[in-house]
Amino acid sequence: MKTKKLALYTGVAAIVLAAGAATLTMQVNEPTESSTSMAAAGTSGPAITVYKSPSCSCCQSWVEHLDANGFETTIVETNNINEIKQQYGVQREMASCHTALIGDLVIEGHVPADDIVAYLENPQFNTAGLSVPGMVQGSPGMETGKKEDYQVIAFSANGQQSVFREHKDY
């Protein structure tokens, strides 16, 4: 009797393990949608609201970069972008020419669409947003023919910062 129960339990355990392994294999082999494939498939990506100056052409170019990568963009033109930065806790050293929001996440400056998608897929604990501080030549919207190395910084409301991604030799 004990041998039959042991054989039954062993068989059930083997079936459960095989089913779990099959499920895991199917999940691993499922293609993930990048922002590029979302745009190509015509599906909607994340909704993002961009606050920018009406006269800033590089901000408009960044919005076009987001649109091309599947984001649903809404533009809010303002002549007081610093007020928006203060309202959403963008520290001075993180500032750039425009501020955008995806829900509560702040996107400051010329952050590449792929970096935003990567962050949304795996958000960092206790961060308020991502920033490419300043006006980095070669970043999305700042394509002038010159390319500077730059970092995408994850920042928190209390001023802590960490490098989320680096862009060198791109």
Tab-separated table of C-alpha atoms in Angstrom:
chain	number	residue	atom	x	y	z
A	1	MET	CA	0.000	0.000	0.000
A	2	LYS	CA	2.808	2.435	0.892
A	3	THR	CA	4.546	1.609	-2.392
A	4	LYS	CA	1.390	2.369	-4.382
A	5	LYS	CA	0.910	5.737	-2.590
A	6	LEU	CA	4.577	6.622	-3.140
A	7	ALA	CA	4.278	5.751	-6.829
A	8	LEU	CA	1.072	7.804	-7.098
A	9	TYR	CA	2.634	10.841	-5.373
A	10	THR	CA	5.756	10.546	-7.515
A	11	GLY	CA	3.648	10.380	-10.680
A	12	VAL	CA	1.558	13.405	-9.669
A	13	ALA	CA	4.705	15.361	-8.774
A	14	ALA	CA	6.237	14.513	-12.157
A	15	ILE	CA	3.095	15.700	-13.975
A	16	VAL	CA	3.010	18.968	-11.997
A	17	LEU	CA	6.696	19.614	-12.671
A	18	ALA	CA	6.288	18.830	-16.387
A	19	ALA	CA	3.279	21.142	-16.664
A	20	GLY	CA	5.145	23.921	-14.862
A	21	ALA	CA	8.182	23.496	-17.109
A	22	ALA	CA	5.986	23.549	-20.221
A	23	THR	CA	4.241	26.728	-19.061
A	24	LEU	CA	7.571	28.403	-18.286
A	25	THR	CA	8.955	27.410	-21.686
A	26	MET	CA	5.904	28.880	-23.439
A	27	GLN	CA	6.256	32.150	-21.515
A	28	VAL	CA	9.970	32.416	-22.257
A	29	ASN	CA	9.378	31.808	-25.970
A	30	GLU	CA	6.570	34.371	-26.284
A	31	PRO	CA	7.759	37.407	-28.203
A	32	THR	CA	7.772	40.640	-26.264
A	33	GLU	CA	6.539	43.809	-27.924
A	34	SER	CA	9.121	46.537	-28.137
A	35	SER	CA	8.054	50.097	-28.740
A	36	THR	CA	9.175	49.725	-32.354
A	37	SER	CA	6.958	46.708	-32.931
A	38	MET	CA	4.042	48.495	-31.244
A	39	ALA	CA	4.381	51.337	-33.729
A	40	ALA	CA	4.730	48.948	-36.678
A	41	ALA	CA	1.667	46.975	-35.569
A	42	GLY	CA	-0.343	50.160	-35.087
A	43	THR	CA	-1.060	49.384	-31.432
A	44	SER	CA	-1.119	52.075	-28.825
A	45	GLY	CA	1.771	52.434	-26.452
A	46	PRO	CA	1.906	54.350	-23.208
A	47	ALA	CA	0.015	57.632	-22.977
A	48	ILE	CA	2.379	60.509	-22.237
A	49	THR	CA	1.654	64.197	-21.657
A	50	VAL	CA	4.455	66.529	-22.719
A	51	TYR	CA	4.758	70.047	-21.275
A	52	LYS	CA	6.855	72.239	-23.560
A	53	SER	CA	7.412	75.771	-24.741
A	54	PRO	CA	5.432	76.643	-27.908
A	55	SER	CA	8.629	77.775	-29.640
A	56	CYS	CA	10.904	74.800	-28.837
A	57	SER	CA	11.649	72.808	-31.986
A	58	CYS	CA	13.788	70.153	-30.256
A	59	CYS	CA	10.877	69.385	-27.895
A	60	GLN	CA	8.631	68.904	-30.919
A	61	SER	CA	11.251	66.596	-32.472
A	62	TRP	CA	11.307	64.512	-29.257
A	63	VAL	CA	7.496	64.239	-29.374
A	64	GLU	CA	7.789	63.005	-32.970
A	65	HIS	CA	10.352	60.413	-31.755
A	66	LEU	CA	7.823	59.199	-29.166
A	67	ASP	CA	5.016	59.107	-31.757
A	68	ALA	CA	7.208	57.066	-34.119
A	69	ASN	CA	7.817	54.600	-31.290
A	70	GLY	CA	4.153	53.983	-30.491
A	71	PHE	CA	3.487	56.428	-27.658
A	72	GLU	CA	0.168	58.269	-27.436
A	73	THR	CA	1.351	61.844	-26.966
A	74	THR	CA	-0.567	64.843	-25.710
A	75	ILE	CA	1.189	68.203	-25.891
A	76	VAL	CA	0.530	70.994	-23.403
A	77	GLU	CA	2.237	74.199	-24.457
A	78	THR	CA	3.260	76.536	-21.665
A	79	ASN	CA	5.373	79.638	-21.298
A	80	ASN	CA	6.192	78.700	-17.706
A	81	ILE	CA	7.887	75.305	-17.923
A	82	ASN	CA	9.770	75.923	-14.657
A	83	GLU	CA	6.479	75.966	-12.771
A	84	ILE	CA	5.703	72.498	-14.186
A	85	LYS	CA	9.147	71.239	-13.140
A	86	GLN	CA	8.627	72.519	-9.601
A	87	GLN	CA	5.129	71.043	-9.429
A	88	TYR	CA	6.454	67.571	-10.294
A	89	GLY	CA	9.653	67.697	-8.227
A	90	VAL	CA	12.271	67.950	-10.971
A	91	GLN	CA	15.502	69.032	-9.286
A	92	ARG	CA	17.561	71.745	-10.981
A	93	GLU	CA	20.420	69.352	-11.871
A	94	MET	CA	17.929	67.028	-13.625
A	95	ALA	CA	16.268	69.775	-15.691
A	96	SER	CA	16.039	69.979	-19.458
A	97	CYS	CA	13.783	71.841	-21.877
A	98	HIS	CA	10.561	69.833	-21.463
A	99	THR	CA	8.803	67.749	-18.823
A	100	ALA	CA	6.505	64.820	-19.552
A	101	LEU	CA	4.277	62.572	-17.458
A	102	ILE	CA	3.214	58.957	-17.768
A	103	GLY	CA	0.868	58.628	-14.833
A	104	ASP	CA	3.002	59.640	-11.837
A	105	LEU	CA	6.303	59.004	-13.651
A	106	VAL	CA	8.190	62.143	-14.691
A	107	ILE	CA	10.209	62.050	-17.916
A	108	GLU	CA	12.561	65.025	-18.101
A	109	GLY	CA	14.367	65.929	-21.284
A	110	HIS	CA	15.375	63.863	-24.285
A	111	VAL	CA	14.968	60.348	-22.840
A	112	PRO	CA	14.907	57.700	-25.617
A	113	ALA	CA	11.572	55.928	-26.091
A	114	ASP	CA	13.199	52.495	-25.655
A	115	ASP	CA	14.571	53.554	-22.263
A	116	ILE	CA	11.115	54.704	-21.156
A	117	VAL	CA	9.600	51.381	-22.234
A	118	ALA	CA	12.367	49.449	-20.439
A	119	TYR	CA	11.737	51.441	-17.273
A	120	LEU	CA	7.979	50.899	-17.469
A	121	GLU	CA	8.574	47.152	-17.833
A	122	ASN	CA	10.887	47.101	-14.804
A	123	PRO	CA	10.402	50.224	-12.642
A	124	GLN	CA	12.984	51.034	-9.993
A	125	PHE	CA	11.798	51.300	-6.413
A	126	ASN	CA	11.320	54.796	-4.998
A	127	THR	CA	12.019	56.732	-8.192
A	128	ALA	CA	10.048	59.724	-9.388
A	129	GLY	CA	11.296	59.703	-12.950
A	130	LEU	CA	13.932	59.539	-15.645
A	131	SER	CA	15.997	62.410	-16.993
A	132	VAL	CA	18.535	63.269	-19.630
A	133	PRO	CA	19.701	66.516	-18.030
A	134	GLY	CA	20.546	69.435	-20.277
A	135	MET	CA	20.505	69.452	-24.047
A	136	VAL	CA	22.650	66.499	-25.153
A	137	GLN	CA	23.625	66.503	-28.827
A	138	GLY	CA	22.566	63.256	-30.511
A	139	SER	CA	19.820	62.340	-28.030
A	140	PRO	CA	16.303	61.935	-29.523
A	141	GLY	CA	15.118	65.325	-30.710
A	142	MET	CA	18.657	66.716	-30.603
A	143	GLU	CA	19.993	65.067	-33.753
A	144	THR	CA	22.319	67.748	-35.078
A	145	GLY	CA	25.000	65.539	-36.630
A	146	LYS	CA	27.130	65.652	-33.490
A	147	LYS	CA	26.809	62.838	-30.930
A	148	GLU	CA	27.756	63.180	-27.278
A	149	ASP	CA	27.834	60.309	-24.795
A	150	TYR	CA	25.047	60.637	-22.254
A	151	GLN	CA	23.278	58.951	-19.376
A	152	VAL	CA	19.628	58.469	-18.555
A	153	ILE	CA	19.298	59.141	-14.832
A	154	ALA	CA	16.631	57.675	-12.543
A	155	PHE	CA	15.880	60.203	-9.816
A	156	SER	CA	13.827	60.167	-6.635
A	157	ALA	CA	11.771	62.876	-4.977
A	158	ASN	CA	14.397	63.212	-2.227
A	159	GLY	CA	17.199	63.966	-4.710
A	160	GLN	CA	18.827	60.544	-5.002
A	161	GLN	CA	20.072	59.652	-8.468
A	162	SER	CA	21.300	56.532	-10.232
A	163	VAL	CA	22.296	55.776	-13.801
A	164	PHE	CA	19.506	53.882	-15.544
A	165	ARG	CA	21.150	53.597	-18.979
A	166	GLU	CA	24.265	54.895	-20.723
A	167	HIS	CA	24.508	55.815	-24.397
A	168	LYS	CA	28.022	55.707	-25.848
A	169	ASP	CA	29.112	55.163	-29.431
A	170	TYR	CA	25.511	54.972	-30.629
